[in-house]
mmCIF file of C-alpha atoms in Angstrom:
data_model
loop_
_atom_site.group_PDB
_atom_site.id
_atom_site.type_symbol
_atom_site.label_atom_id
_atom_site.label_comp_id
_atom_site.label_asym_id
_atom_site.label_seq_id
_atom_site.Cartn_x
_atom_site.Cartn_y
_atom_site.Cartn_z
ATOM 1 C CA MET H 1298 123.795 110.106 114.472
ATOM 2 C CA HIS H 1299 124.554 106.954 112.227
ATOM 3 C CA ARG H 1300 123.132 104.909 109.441
ATOM 4 C CA VAL H 1301 121.597 101.075 110.474
ATOM 5 C CA ARG H 1302 120.539 98.383 108.004
ATOM 6 C CA VAL H 1303 117.193 97.054 108.477
ATOM 7 C CA ARG H 1304 116.004 93.685 107.178
ATOM 8 C CA VAL H 1305 112.627 93.715 105.498
ATOM 9 C CA VAL H 1306 112.310 91.144 103.122
ATOM 10 C CA GLU H 1307 108.698 91.915 102.433
ATOM 11 C CA ASP H 1308 106.836 91.868 99.510
ATOM 12 C CA ALA H 1309 105.051 95.951 98.846
ATOM 13 C CA LEU H 1310 101.854 94.251 97.888
ATOM 14 C CA ASP H 1311 101.836 92.319 101.088
ATOM 15 C CA ALA H 1312 99.911 94.954 102.629
ATOM 16 C CA ASN H 1313 97.264 94.772 99.770
ATOM 17 C CA ASN H 1314 96.774 90.993 99.991
ATOM 18 C CA THR H 1315 96.405 91.016 103.641
ATOM 19 C CA ILE H 1316 93.385 93.147 103.084
ATOM 20 C CA ALA H 1317 92.162 91.361 100.311
ATOM 21 C CA GLN H 1318 92.052 87.928 102.374
ATOM 22 C CA ALA H 1319 89.933 90.066 104.776
ATOM 23 C CA ASN H 1320 87.612 91.042 101.922
ATOM 24 C CA ARG H 1321 87.464 87.262 100.770
ATOM 25 C CA ALA H 1322 86.877 86.178 104.100
ATOM 26 C CA ASP H 1323 83.746 88.300 104.516
ATOM 27 C CA PHE H 1324 82.784 86.836 100.561
ATOM 28 C CA ASP H 1325 83.231 83.182 101.872
ATOM 29 C CA ARG H 1326 80.880 84.389 105.327
ATOM 30 C CA ALA H 1327 78.238 85.595 102.768
ATOM 31 C CA GLY H 1328 78.690 82.939 100.118
ATOM 32 C CA VAL H 1329 79.350 85.025 97.156
ATOM 33 C CA THR H 1330 81.439 84.614 93.998
ATOM 34 C CA VAL H 1331 83.377 87.529 93.161
ATOM 35 C CA VAL H 1332 85.010 88.328 89.791
ATOM 36 C CA ASN H 1333 87.264 90.920 88.870
ATOM 37 C CA LEU H 1334 86.608 92.249 85.949
ATOM 38 C CA MET H 1335 89.606 94.132 83.953
ATOM 39 C CA SER H 1336 90.109 95.553 80.242
ATOM 40 C CA ALA H 1337 91.351 98.584 78.540
ATOM 41 C CA PRO H 1338 88.913 101.304 78.549
ATOM 42 C CA GLY H 1339 86.135 100.989 75.697
ATOM 43 C CA ALA H 1340 86.705 97.181 75.500
ATOM 44 C CA GLY H 1341 83.619 96.744 76.150
ATOM 45 C CA LYS H 1342 82.959 95.875 80.016
ATOM 46 C CA THR H 1343 79.979 97.619 81.037
ATOM 47 C CA THR H 1344 78.432 96.309 77.939
ATOM 48 C CA LEU H 1345 79.017 93.172 78.371
ATOM 49 C CA LEU H 1346 77.388 93.385 82.186
ATOM 50 C CA GLU H 1347 74.729 94.680 80.593
ATOM 51 C CA ARG H 1348 73.906 91.962 78.919
ATOM 52 C CA VAL H 1349 75.452 88.805 81.220
ATOM 53 C CA LEU H 1350 73.284 90.210 83.797
ATOM 54 C CA GLY H 1351 70.435 90.958 81.860
ATOM 55 C CA PRO H 1352 66.912 89.088 80.785
ATOM 56 C CA GLY H 1353 68.163 85.459 80.938
ATOM 57 C CA LEU H 1354 70.505 85.468 83.692
ATOM 58 C CA GLY H 1355 68.420 82.975 85.808
ATOM 59 C CA SER H 1356 67.946 83.009 89.824
ATOM 60 C CA VAL H 1357 71.802 84.142 90.419
ATOM 61 C CA ARG H 1358 71.459 87.481 92.513
ATOM 62 C CA ALA H 1359 73.864 89.547 91.082
ATOM 63 C CA GLY H 1360 75.655 92.566 91.779
ATOM 64 C CA VAL H 1361 77.895 95.314 90.490
ATOM 65 C CA LEU H 1362 80.844 97.323 92.116
ATOM 66 C CA GLU H 1363 81.837 99.716 89.846
ATOM 67 C CA GLY H 1364 85.406 101.395 89.610
ATOM 68 C CA ASP H 1365 86.212 104.351 87.863
ATOM 69 C CA VAL H 1366 88.148 107.461 88.532
ATOM 70 C CA ALA H 1367 85.283 109.222 88.397
ATOM 71 C CA GLY H 1368 81.993 109.671 87.586
ATOM 72 C CA SER H 1369 78.379 107.535 87.713
ATOM 73 C CA LEU H 1370 78.144 107.070 84.013
ATOM 74 C CA ASP H 1371 78.692 103.113 84.135
ATOM 75 C CA ALA H 1372 76.548 102.546 87.369
ATOM 76 C CA ASP H 1373 74.029 105.077 85.609
ATOM 77 C CA ARG H 1374 74.194 102.601 82.654
ATOM 78 C CA LEU H 1375 73.220 99.351 85.120
ATOM 79 C CA ALA H 1376 70.197 100.981 86.507
ATOM 80 C CA HIS H 1377 67.969 99.526 84.234
ATOM 81 C CA LEU H 1378 69.148 95.755 85.009
ATOM 82 C CA HIS H 1379 67.678 96.306 88.866
ATOM 83 C CA ILE H 1380 70.265 94.814 90.629
ATOM 84 C CA PRO H 1381 72.578 96.302 93.290
ATOM 85 C CA VAL H 1382 75.275 98.476 92.059
ATOM 86 C CA VAL H 1383 77.831 100.606 93.780
ATOM 87 C CA GLN H 1384 79.892 103.354 92.496
ATOM 88 C CA LEU H 1385 83.431 103.223 93.623
ATOM 89 C CA ASN H 1386 85.705 106.355 92.423
ATOM 90 C CA THR H 1387 89.178 106.308 92.976
ATOM 91 C CA ASP H 1388 89.880 110.397 92.230
ATOM 92 C CA ALA H 1389 90.422 110.752 96.383
ATOM 93 C CA GLY H 1390 93.977 109.301 95.662
ATOM 94 C CA PHE H 1391 96.773 110.830 93.970
ATOM 95 C CA GLY H 1392 95.248 112.130 91.013
ATOM 96 C CA GLY H 1393 93.185 109.521 90.769
ATOM 97 C CA GLU H 1394 93.728 106.095 90.862
ATOM 98 C CA CYS H 1395 94.048 104.261 87.874
ATOM 99 C CA HIS H 1396 93.156 100.524 89.538
ATOM 100 C CA LEU H 1397 91.353 99.333 92.363
ATOM 101 C CA ASP H 1398 92.943 97.838 95.226
ATOM 102 C CA ALA H 1399 91.666 95.836 98.055
ATOM 103 C CA ASN H 1400 91.333 98.781 100.439
ATOM 104 C CA MET H 1401 89.053 100.500 98.073
ATOM 105 C CA VAL H 1402 86.754 97.530 97.537
ATOM 106 C CA ARG H 1403 87.014 96.937 101.187
ATOM 107 C CA SER H 1404 85.419 100.301 101.796
ATOM 108 C CA ALA H 1405 82.558 100.177 99.397
ATOM 109 C CA LEU H 1406 81.822 96.637 100.929
ATOM 110 C CA PRO H 1407 79.101 98.503 104.053
ATOM 111 C CA ALA H 1408 77.131 100.019 100.683
ATOM 112 C CA LEU H 1409 76.404 96.040 99.535
ATOM 113 C CA ASP H 1410 74.050 93.231 101.006
ATOM 114 C CA LEU H 1411 76.774 90.383 100.446
ATOM 115 C CA ASP H 1412 74.350 88.018 102.363
ATOM 116 C CA ALA H 1413 71.820 88.767 99.731
ATOM 117 C CA LEU H 1414 74.077 88.168 96.506
ATOM 118 C CA ASP H 1415 75.362 85.001 94.945
ATOM 119 C CA LEU H 1416 77.488 86.522 92.334
ATOM 120 C CA LEU H 1417 79.507 90.018 92.827
ATOM 121 C CA ILE H 1418 81.200 91.386 89.746
ATOM 122 C CA VAL H 1419 83.883 94.218 89.977
ATOM 123 C CA GLU H 1420 84.188 96.238 87.137
ATOM 124 C CA ASN H 1421 87.980 97.528 87.625
ATOM 125 C CA VAL H 1422 89.215 100.893 86.054
ATOM 126 C CA GLY H 1423 89.812 100.559 82.359
ATOM 127 C CA ASN H 1424 93.211 99.894 82.456
ATOM 128 C CA LEU H 1425 95.874 96.715 81.067
ATOM 129 C CA VAL H 1426 98.694 97.588 83.866
ATOM 130 C CA CYS H 1427 97.711 98.378 87.316
ATOM 131 C CA PRO H 1428 94.994 96.394 87.926
ATOM 132 C CA ALA H 1429 96.923 93.175 87.441
ATOM 133 C CA GLU H 1430 98.785 93.901 90.234
ATOM 134 C CA PHE H 1431 96.647 94.270 93.032
ATOM 135 C CA ARG H 1432 94.288 91.403 94.406
ATOM 136 C CA ILE H 1433 91.393 92.462 95.726
ATOM 137 C CA GLY H 1434 89.793 89.129 97.513
ATOM 138 C CA GLU H 1435 88.288 87.983 94.432
ATOM 139 C CA ASP H 1436 87.668 84.160 93.345
ATOM 140 C CA ALA H 1437 88.261 84.569 89.511
ATOM 141 C CA ARG H 1438 89.699 87.477 87.255
ATOM 142 C CA ILE H 1439 88.479 87.631 83.685
ATOM 143 C CA MET H 1440 89.975 90.277 81.338
ATOM 144 C CA VAL H 1441 88.508 91.421 78.310
ATOM 145 C CA SER H 1442 90.346 92.166 75.231
ATOM 146 C CA SER H 1443 88.200 93.621 72.129
ATOM 147 C CA VAL H 1444 89.312 92.863 68.627
ATOM 148 C CA ALA H 1445 89.706 96.453 67.944
ATOM 149 C CA GLU H 1446 92.615 96.825 70.195
ATOM 150 C CA GLY H 1447 94.872 94.373 67.348
ATOM 151 C CA ALA H 1448 96.112 91.164 68.103
ATOM 152 C CA ASP H 1449 99.555 91.792 69.406
ATOM 153 C CA LYS H 1450 98.237 92.948 73.131
ATOM 154 C CA PRO H 1451 99.331 89.973 74.834
ATOM 155 C CA LEU H 1452 103.010 90.248 73.984
ATOM 156 C CA LYS H 1453 102.189 94.043 75.236
ATOM 157 C CA TYR H 1454 100.615 93.322 78.566
ATOM 158 C CA PRO H 1455 101.706 89.853 79.501
ATOM 159 C CA LEU H 1456 101.111 90.416 83.199
ATOM 160 C CA MET H 1457 97.423 91.181 82.523
ATOM 161 C CA PHE H 1458 97.052 88.451 80.042
ATOM 162 C CA ARG H 1459 98.851 85.996 83.064
ATOM 163 C CA ALA H 1460 97.082 87.562 85.676
ATOM 164 C CA CYS H 1461 93.728 86.129 85.032
ATOM 165 C CA GLU H 1462 91.858 82.606 84.803
ATOM 166 C CA LEU H 1463 89.297 83.789 81.683
ATOM 167 C CA VAL H 1464 90.258 85.837 78.695
ATOM 168 C CA VAL H 1465 87.179 86.982 77.038
ATOM 169 C CA ILE H 1466 87.281 88.391 73.153
ATOM 170 C CA ASN H 1467 85.024 90.988 73.051
ATOM 171 C CA LYS H 1468 83.127 92.604 70.141
ATOM 172 C CA ILE H 1469 83.884 89.699 67.419
ATOM 173 C CA ASP H 1470 81.164 91.024 65.315
ATOM 174 C CA LEU H 1471 84.131 93.928 64.118
ATOM 175 C CA ALA H 1472 86.685 91.044 63.105
ATOM 176 C CA PRO H 1473 86.207 91.351 59.703
ATOM 177 C CA TYR H 1474 86.054 95.638 59.498
ATOM 178 C CA VAL H 1475 89.346 95.545 61.710
ATOM 179 C CA ASP H 1476 91.701 92.742 60.346
ATOM 180 C CA PHE H 1477 91.320 91.096 63.500
ATOM 181 C CA ASP H 1478 93.721 87.672 63.224
ATOM 182 C CA MET H 1479 91.838 85.456 66.138
ATOM 183 C CA GLU H 1480 94.351 82.778 64.933
ATOM 184 C CA ARG H 1481 97.582 85.063 66.007
ATOM 185 C CA PHE H 1482 95.766 86.389 68.922
ATOM 186 C CA LEU H 1483 95.139 83.076 70.368
ATOM 187 C CA HIS H 1484 98.487 81.822 70.009
ATOM 188 C CA TYR H 1485 100.079 85.118 71.436
ATOM 189 C CA VAL H 1486 97.733 84.361 74.681
ATOM 190 C CA ASP H 1487 98.590 80.803 74.421
ATOM 191 C CA GLN H 1488 102.131 81.997 74.433
ATOM 192 C CA VAL H 1489 102.167 84.479 77.541
ATOM 193 C CA HIS H 1490 99.330 82.448 79.540
ATOM 194 C CA PRO H 1491 99.661 78.494 78.154
ATOM 195 C CA GLY H 1492 96.464 76.793 79.027
ATOM 196 C CA VAL H 1493 93.925 79.760 80.006
ATOM 197 C CA ARG H 1494 90.315 79.457 78.593
ATOM 198 C CA THR H 1495 89.603 82.199 76.127
ATOM 199 C CA LEU H 1496 85.751 82.788 75.268
ATOM 200 C CA PRO H 1497 85.076 84.989 71.727
ATOM 201 C CA VAL H 1498 82.254 87.002 72.536
ATOM 202 C CA SER H 1499 79.722 89.882 71.158
ATOM 203 C CA ALA H 1500 78.284 91.973 74.253
ATOM 204 C CA ARG H 1501 76.368 94.154 70.900
ATOM 205 C CA THR H 1502 74.921 90.853 69.298
ATOM 206 C CA GLY H 1503 74.772 88.683 72.534
ATOM 207 C CA ASP H 1504 76.776 85.772 70.765
ATOM 208 C CA GLY H 1505 78.820 83.903 73.570
ATOM 209 C CA VAL H 1506 76.803 85.223 76.442
ATOM 210 C CA ASP H 1507 75.669 82.103 77.442
ATOM 211 C CA GLU H 1508 79.006 80.332 77.281
ATOM 212 C CA LEU H 1509 80.065 83.222 79.805
ATOM 213 C CA ARG H 1510 76.943 82.797 81.988
ATOM 214 C CA ASP H 1511 78.022 79.424 82.061
ATOM 215 C CA TRP H 1512 81.523 79.789 83.244
ATOM 216 C CA LEU H 1513 80.657 81.959 85.772
ATOM 217 C CA SER H 1514 77.619 79.343 87.062
ATOM 218 C CA ARG H 1515 80.110 77.130 87.007
ATOM 219 C CA LEU H 1516 82.553 79.418 89.426
ATOM 220 C CA PRO H 1517 81.603 78.141 92.761
ATOM 221 C CA ASP H 1518 82.390 74.507 92.089
ATOM 222 C CA ARG H 1519 85.924 75.368 90.961
ATOM 223 C CA VAL H 1520 86.487 77.415 93.369
ATOM 224 C CA GLY H 1521 85.762 74.770 96.218
ATOM 225 C CA ALA H 1522 87.674 72.672 94.003
ATOM 226 C CA THR H 1523 90.819 74.039 94.387
ATOM 227 C CA ALA H 1524 90.371 75.709 97.764
ATOM 228 C CA MET I 572 102.595 103.186 84.192
ATOM 229 C CA HIS I 573 101.877 100.970 87.253
ATOM 230 C CA GLU I 574 105.364 102.310 88.710
ATOM 231 C CA LEU I 575 103.090 104.974 90.721
ATOM 232 C CA SER I 576 101.008 102.147 91.853
ATOM 233 C CA ILE I 577 104.356 100.036 92.952
ATOM 234 C CA GLY I 578 106.295 103.173 93.740
ATOM 235 C CA SER I 579 103.963 104.072 96.539
ATOM 236 C CA ALA I 580 103.388 100.660 97.843
ATOM 237 C CA VAL I 581 107.258 100.872 98.475
ATOM 238 C CA VAL I 582 106.897 103.706 100.130
ATOM 239 C CA ASP I 583 104.342 102.941 102.827
ATOM 240 C CA THR I 584 106.143 99.382 103.174
ATOM 241 C CA ALA I 585 109.520 101.488 104.000
ATOM 242 C CA VAL I 586 107.732 104.020 106.260
ATOM 243 C CA ARG I 587 106.415 101.103 108.129
ATOM 244 C CA HIS I 588 109.486 99.355 109.184
ATOM 245 C CA ALA I 589 111.472 102.466 109.490
ATOM 246 C CA GLY I 590 110.209 103.192 112.812
ATOM 247 C CA GLY I 591 109.815 106.660 112.783
ATOM 248 C CA ARG I 592 113.353 106.854 111.484
ATOM 249 C CA ARG I 593 114.605 108.867 108.628
ATOM 250 C CA VAL I 594 115.117 106.532 105.647
ATOM 251 C CA ARG I 595 118.142 107.034 103.722
ATOM 252 C CA THR I 596 118.194 103.840 101.093
ATOM 253 C CA VAL I 597 115.679 101.484 99.968
ATOM 254 C CA HIS I 598 116.604 98.053 98.589
ATOM 255 C CA LEU I 599 114.187 96.546 96.656
ATOM 256 C CA ARG I 600 114.427 93.443 94.350
ATOM 257 C CA VAL I 601 112.313 93.588 91.512
ATOM 258 C CA GLY I 602 111.696 90.477 89.044
ATOM 259 C CA GLN I 603 111.656 90.686 85.386
ATOM 260 C CA LEU I 604 108.276 89.344 85.224
ATOM 261 C CA ARG I 605 106.916 92.555 86.898
ATOM 262 C CA GLN I 606 107.596 94.605 84.002
ATOM 263 C CA VAL I 607 108.933 97.494 85.973
ATOM 264 C CA ILE I 608 110.820 100.189 84.451
ATOM 265 C CA PRO I 609 113.259 101.481 87.161
ATOM 266 C CA ASP I 610 114.117 104.765 85.937
ATOM 267 C CA SER I 611 109.958 105.324 85.729
ATOM 268 C CA LEU I 612 109.845 103.772 89.909
ATOM 269 C CA THR I 613 112.737 105.805 90.887
ATOM 270 C CA PHE I 614 110.642 108.699 89.022
ATOM 271 C CA TYR I 615 107.776 107.812 90.580
ATOM 272 C CA PHE I 616 109.253 106.820 94.405
ATOM 273 C CA ASP I 617 110.844 110.254 94.582
ATOM 274 C CA LEU I 618 107.362 111.913 94.306
ATOM 275 C CA VAL I 619 105.716 109.405 96.524
ATOM 276 C CA SER I 620 108.029 109.415 99.119
ATOM 277 C CA ASN I 621 107.902 113.558 99.691
ATOM 278 C CA GLU I 622 106.753 114.602 103.489
ATOM 279 C CA THR I 623 107.389 110.717 104.296
ATOM 280 C CA VAL I 624 110.146 109.701 106.389
ATOM 281 C CA CYS I 625 111.663 108.436 103.262
ATOM 282 C CA GLU I 626 111.978 111.811 101.639
ATOM 283 C CA GLY I 627 115.277 112.283 99.778
ATOM 284 C CA ALA I 628 115.615 108.365 100.079
ATOM 285 C CA ARG I 629 118.228 106.258 97.805
ATOM 286 C CA LEU I 630 116.109 103.848 95.796
ATOM 287 C CA GLU I 631 118.139 100.810 94.887
ATOM 288 C CA VAL I 632 116.637 98.588 92.069
ATOM 289 C CA GLU I 633 117.862 95.027 91.986
ATOM 290 C CA LEU I 634 116.874 93.199 88.831
ATOM 291 C CA VAL I 635 115.866 89.491 89.380
ATOM 292 C CA PRO I 636 115.639 87.494 85.947
ATOM 293 C CA ALA I 637 112.810 85.462 85.577
ATOM 294 C CA VAL I 638 113.297 81.346 85.829
ATOM 295 C CA LEU I 639 110.602 79.322 84.796
ATOM 296 C CA ARG I 640 110.528 75.137 85.666
ATOM 297 C CA CYS I 641 107.876 73.162 83.889
ATOM 298 C CA GLY I 642 106.773 70.652 86.256
ATOM 299 C CA PRO I 643 106.142 67.337 84.301
ATOM 300 C CA CYS I 644 109.504 67.515 82.706
ATOM 301 C CA ALA I 645 111.146 69.555 85.286
ATOM 302 C CA ARG I 646 113.391 71.654 82.956
ATOM 303 C CA GLU I 647 114.485 75.064 83.982
ATOM 304 C CA TRP I 648 115.176 78.060 81.707
ATOM 305 C CA THR I 649 115.372 81.326 81.758
ATOM 306 C CA ILE I 650 113.369 84.115 79.372
ATOM 307 C CA ASP I 651 114.134 86.894 77.367
ATOM 308 C CA VAL I 652 110.309 87.257 75.620
ATOM 309 C CA PRO I 653 106.737 86.087 77.087
ATOM 310 C CA ALA I 654 106.753 83.057 76.307
ATOM 311 C CA PHE I 655 105.609 80.422 79.280
ATOM 312 C CA ARG I 656 105.188 77.413 77.013
ATOM 313 C CA CYS I 657 108.179 74.485 77.949
ATOM 314 C CA PRO I 658 110.307 74.550 75.247
ATOM 315 C CA THR I 659 111.569 70.821 75.884
ATOM 316 C CA CYS I 660 107.864 69.153 76.350
ATOM 317 C CA GLY I 661 105.706 71.865 74.716
ATOM 318 C CA GLY I 662 103.396 71.587 78.483
ATOM 319 C CA ALA I 663 101.669 74.333 80.046
ATOM 320 C CA HIS I 664 102.359 73.519 83.779
ATOM 321 C CA VAL I 665 105.250 75.936 83.844
ATOM 322 C CA GLU I 666 105.821 77.993 87.422
ATOM 323 C CA ALA I 667 108.064 80.688 87.710
ATOM 324 C CA LEU I 668 110.966 80.071 90.748
ATOM 325 C CA ALA I 669 111.796 83.847 90.374
ATOM 326 C CA GLY I 670 110.852 86.718 88.651
ATOM 327 C CA ASN I 671 107.777 87.421 90.152
ATOM 328 C CA GLU I 672 109.937 89.288 93.098
ATOM 329 C CA LEU I 673 108.629 93.142 94.337
ATOM 330 C CA GLU I 674 110.314 92.523 97.728
ATOM 331 C CA VAL I 675 111.594 95.739 99.954
ATOM 332 C CA GLU I 676 114.832 93.527 100.863
ATOM 333 C CA SER I 677 116.450 96.284 103.221
ATOM 334 C CA ILE I 678 115.796 100.148 104.230
ATOM 335 C CA GLU I 679 118.720 102.142 105.764
ATOM 336 C CA VAL I 680 117.800 104.303 108.759
ATOM 337 C CA GLU I 681 119.671 107.052 110.363
ATOM 338 C CA GLU I 682 119.369 106.162 114.351
ATOM 339 C CA ASP I 683 120.782 108.806 117.142
ATOM 340 C CA THR I 684 124.129 107.701 118.555
ATOM 341 C CA ALA I 685 122.722 107.657 122.209
ATOM 342 C CA CYS I 686 119.622 105.376 120.957
ATOM 343 C CA ILE I 687 121.646 102.518 120.154
ATOM 344 C CA ALA I 688 123.271 101.485 123.765
#
């Protein structure tokens, strides 16, 4: 018995990225734009979806893939929108995976009629760390940061704030009550991800929701332009 | 906390390349921008490698410093804090030449002497 060194030189996430590309090919074939929605737990992703995909959305055929460690609370909340919603639980993983990866998303695709959708939003598991590592085949990533989390989060979780094409600042109606310093927050965002688009919203009052819809509606053009 | 996810991905990659042979060492290059804590990664690597050919293997983590480059003014620099604007021109078109690695560089496996002929 002796030891042999085997040269590998492979990104540890290559296996995930390969499946993500397969997902992407399926999405492209069906002509559906896919958005990976990420945030800390409680930042308001589901409430934001209720608003954005609710009355006033227009003719966009939208669907949601809900990622949670366990349960179907979020999917139940979206039931009143009468759009396709598929719940994806990660608790079959090691102690309940804290993020969605490309393979988990792939396993949920048979439950969705992609051809009947223009826009699929994948609500990731609430977590400011792991979801940033795993591409799922999406066109764009949105990260939601709520004002109650404080202005310093971009500096504490730079990986997440860099792994997105849009930073949505939610719960701006609460800003005066939680001493949120918007200027400082925006400065930190610009420091870790120079030039990234930011959008203040309140899922509760509806402020900024039209702007978010507008951003989403322009996504297919932008993706086509950069492909 | 992403060290668990990354540890699993590292073990999977090593197992795939081991071809059924027992793995003794995994050499991993980790970029500074990945925000990985080596001790935590080692802890989870040991945990998830249980009952695989990587069980008992040593994880060697090589940290790769981040090197950034500004497209317009061509300045290259290293960073200690997450500040990604060009310090010379203030520009936003900055790419990371190094620092995003999460690369299984090599593994050391056990082989029967009889098999190498």
